[in-house]
Coordinates of N, CA and C in Angstrom, one line a residue:
X4 N 36.9 -8.9 58.2 CA 36.8 -8.3 59.6 C 35.5 -7.6 59.8
X5 N 34.8 -7.9 60.9 CA 33.5 -7.3 61.2 C 33.7 -6.5 62.5
X6 N 33.0 -5.3 62.5 CA 33.0 -4.5 63.7 C 31.5 -4.2 64.0
X7 N 31.2 -4.1 65.2 CA 29.8 -3.9 65.6 C 29.7 -2.6 66.5
X8 N 30.6 -1.6 66.2 CA 30.6 -0.4 67.0 C 29.6 0.5 66.4
X9 N 29.2 1.5 67.3 CA 28.2 2.5 66.9 C 29.0 3.6 66.2
X10 N 28.4 4.4 65.4 CA 29.1 5.5 64.7 C 29.6 6.5 65.7
X11 N 30.7 7.1 65.5 CA 31.2 8.1 66.4 C 30.3 9.3 66.3
X12 N 29.9 9.8 67.5 CA 29.0 11.0 67.5 C 29.5 12.0 68.5
X13 N 29.1 13.2 68.3 CA 29.4 14.3 69.3 C 28.3 15.3 69.3
X14 N 28.3 16.2 70.2 CA 27.3 17.2 70.2 C 27.3 18.1 69.0
X15 N 28.5 18.2 68.4 CA 28.7 19.1 67.2 C 28.4 18.4 65.9
X16 N 28.1 17.1 65.9 CA 27.8 16.5 64.6 C 28.1 15.0 64.7
X17 N 28.0 14.3 63.6 CA 28.1 12.8 63.6 C 29.6 12.3 63.8
X18 N 30.6 13.1 63.6 CA 32.0 12.6 63.7 C 32.8 13.3 64.8
X19 N 33.7 12.5 65.3 CA 34.7 13.0 66.2 C 36.0 13.2 65.5
X20 N 36.1 12.6 64.4 CA 37.4 12.6 63.7 C 37.5 13.8 62.7
X21 N 38.7 14.1 62.2 CA 38.9 15.1 61.2 C 39.5 14.6 60.0
X22 N 39.1 15.0 58.8 CA 38.0 15.9 58.6 C 36.7 15.1 58.9
X23 N 35.6 15.8 59.2 CA 34.3 15.2 59.5 C 33.8 14.5 58.2
X24 N 33.0 13.5 58.3 CA 32.4 12.8 57.2 C 31.3 13.7 56.6
X25 N 31.1 13.5 55.3 CA 30.0 14.2 54.7 C 28.6 13.7 55.3
X26 N 27.6 14.6 55.4 CA 26.4 14.1 55.9 C 25.7 13.1 55.0
X27 N 24.7 12.4 55.5 CA 24.0 11.4 54.7 C 23.2 12.0 53.5
X28 N 22.9 13.3 53.5 CA 22.2 13.8 52.4 C 23.1 14.5 51.4
X29 N 24.4 14.4 51.5 CA 25.4 15.0 50.6 C 25.7 14.0 49.4
X30 N 26.1 14.6 48.3 CA 26.3 13.8 47.1 C 27.5 12.8 47.3
X31 N 28.4 13.2 48.2 CA 29.6 12.4 48.4 C 29.5 11.5 49.7
X32 N 28.2 11.2 50.1 CA 28.0 10.5 51.4 C 28.7 9.2 51.5
X33 N 29.0 8.5 50.3 CA 29.6 7.2 50.3 C 31.1 7.3 50.7
X34 N 31.7 8.5 50.8 CA 33.1 8.6 51.2 C 33.2 8.7 52.7
X35 N 32.2 8.6 53.5 CA 32.2 8.6 55.0 C 33.0 7.4 55.5
X36 N 33.5 7.5 56.7 CA 34.3 6.5 57.3 C 33.5 5.2 57.5
X37 N 34.0 4.1 57.2 CA 33.4 2.8 57.4 C 33.5 2.4 58.9
X38 N 32.3 2.1 59.5 CA 32.3 1.8 60.9 C 31.9 0.3 61.2
X39 N 31.2 -0.3 60.2 CA 30.8 -1.7 60.3 C 30.8 -2.3 58.9
X40 N 31.4 -3.5 58.8 CA 31.4 -4.1 57.5 C 31.1 -5.6 57.7
X41 N 30.0 -6.0 57.0 CA 29.5 -7.4 57.1 C 29.3 -8.0 55.7
X42 N 30.5 -8.3 55.0 CA 30.3 -8.8 53.6 C 29.6 -10.1 53.5
X43 N 29.6 -10.9 54.6 CA 28.8 -12.2 54.6 C 27.3 -11.9 54.6
X44 N 26.9 -10.7 55.0 CA 25.5 -10.4 54.9 C 25.2 -9.3 53.8
X45 N 26.2 -8.8 53.2 CA 26.0 -7.9 52.1 C 25.8 -6.5 52.4
X46 N 26.3 -6.0 53.6 CA 26.1 -4.6 53.9 C 27.2 -4.0 54.7
X47 N 27.3 -2.7 54.7 CA 28.3 -2.0 55.5 C 27.6 -0.7 56.0
X48 N 28.1 -0.2 57.2 CA 27.5 1.0 57.7 C 28.6 2.1 57.8
X49 N 28.2 3.3 57.4 CA 29.2 4.4 57.4 C 28.9 5.3 58.6
X50 N 29.9 6.1 59.0 CA 29.9 7.0 60.1 C 28.7 7.9 60.1
X51 N 28.2 8.3 58.9 CA 27.1 9.2 58.8 C 25.8 8.5 58.8
X52 N 25.8 7.2 59.2 CA 24.5 6.5 59.4 C 24.0 5.8 58.1
X53 N 24.6 5.9 57.0 CA 24.2 5.3 55.7 C 24.5 3.9 55.7
X54 N 23.6 3.0 55.3 CA 23.8 1.6 55.1 C 24.0 1.4 53.6
X55 N 25.2 0.8 53.3 CA 25.5 0.5 51.9 C 25.3 -1.0 51.7
X56 N 24.7 -1.4 50.6 CA 24.5 -2.8 50.3 C 25.3 -3.2 49.1
X57 N 25.6 -4.5 49.0 CA 26.6 -4.9 48.0 C 26.0 -4.7 46.6
X58 N 24.7 -4.5 46.4 CA 24.2 -4.2 45.1 C 24.3 -2.8 44.7
X59 N 24.9 -2.0 45.6 CA 25.1 -0.5 45.5 C 23.9 0.3 45.9
X60 N 22.9 -0.4 46.4 CA 21.8 0.4 47.0 C 22.1 0.9 48.3
X61 N 21.4 1.9 48.8 CA 21.7 2.5 50.1 C 20.4 2.7 50.9
X62 N 20.5 2.7 52.2 CA 19.4 3.1 53.1 C 19.9 4.3 53.9
X63 N 19.3 5.4 53.8 CA 19.7 6.6 54.5 C 19.1 6.6 55.9
X64 N 19.7 7.3 56.9 CA 19.3 7.3 58.3 C 17.8 7.8 58.4
X65 N 17.3 8.6 57.5 CA 15.9 9.0 57.6 C 14.9 8.0 57.0
X66 N 15.4 6.9 56.5 CA 14.6 5.8 55.9 C 14.5 5.9 54.4
X67 N 15.1 6.9 53.8 CA 15.0 7.0 52.4 C 15.8 5.9 51.7
X68 N 15.3 5.3 50.7 CA 15.9 4.3 49.9 C 16.6 4.9 48.7
X69 N 17.8 4.5 48.5 CA 18.5 4.9 47.2 C 18.7 3.7 46.4
X70 N 18.1 3.6 45.3 CA 18.2 2.5 44.4 C 19.6 2.2 44.0
X71 N 19.9 0.9 43.7 CA 21.2 0.5 43.2 C 21.6 1.4 42.1
X72 N 22.9 1.8 42.0 CA 23.4 2.8 41.0 C 24.7 2.3 40.4
X73 N 24.6 1.0 39.9 CA 25.8 0.5 39.2 C 25.9 1.2 37.9
X74 N 27.1 1.1 37.3 CA 27.3 1.7 36.0 C 26.5 1.0 34.9
X75 N 26.2 1.6 33.9 CA 25.4 1.0 32.8 C 26.4 0.1 32.0
X76 N 25.9 -1.2 31.8 CA 26.7 -2.2 31.1 C 26.3 -2.2 29.6
X77 N 27.2 -2.0 28.7 CA 26.9 -2.0 27.3 C 27.2 -3.4 26.8
X78 N 26.3 -4.0 26.2 CA 26.5 -5.4 25.6 C 26.6 -5.3 24.1
X79 N 27.1 -6.3 23.5 CA 27.3 -6.3 22.0 C 26.0 -6.1 21.3
X80 N 24.8 -6.6 21.8 CA 23.5 -6.4 21.2 C 23.1 -4.9 21.3
X81 N 23.5 -4.2 22.3 CA 23.1 -2.8 22.5 C 23.9 -1.8 21.6
X82 N 24.9 -2.3 21.0 CA 25.8 -1.3 20.2 C 25.2 -0.9 18.9

């Protein structure tokens, strides 16, 4: 399912719903409400303006890039 709506906004902040989403600069920013999901293109947009990519990288509303942060994979050779 794809949605092309804009994030909910209000004069008091980015969200009209309760509880409000964490801001884009918060450690838990990924828990914000999903407002657009495009798996065929590999990205999703959250209510706080964060773009999430399928490789776990992020683009914050201020243009800051967050490198992919997948868990470390331990292989037999690395043990």
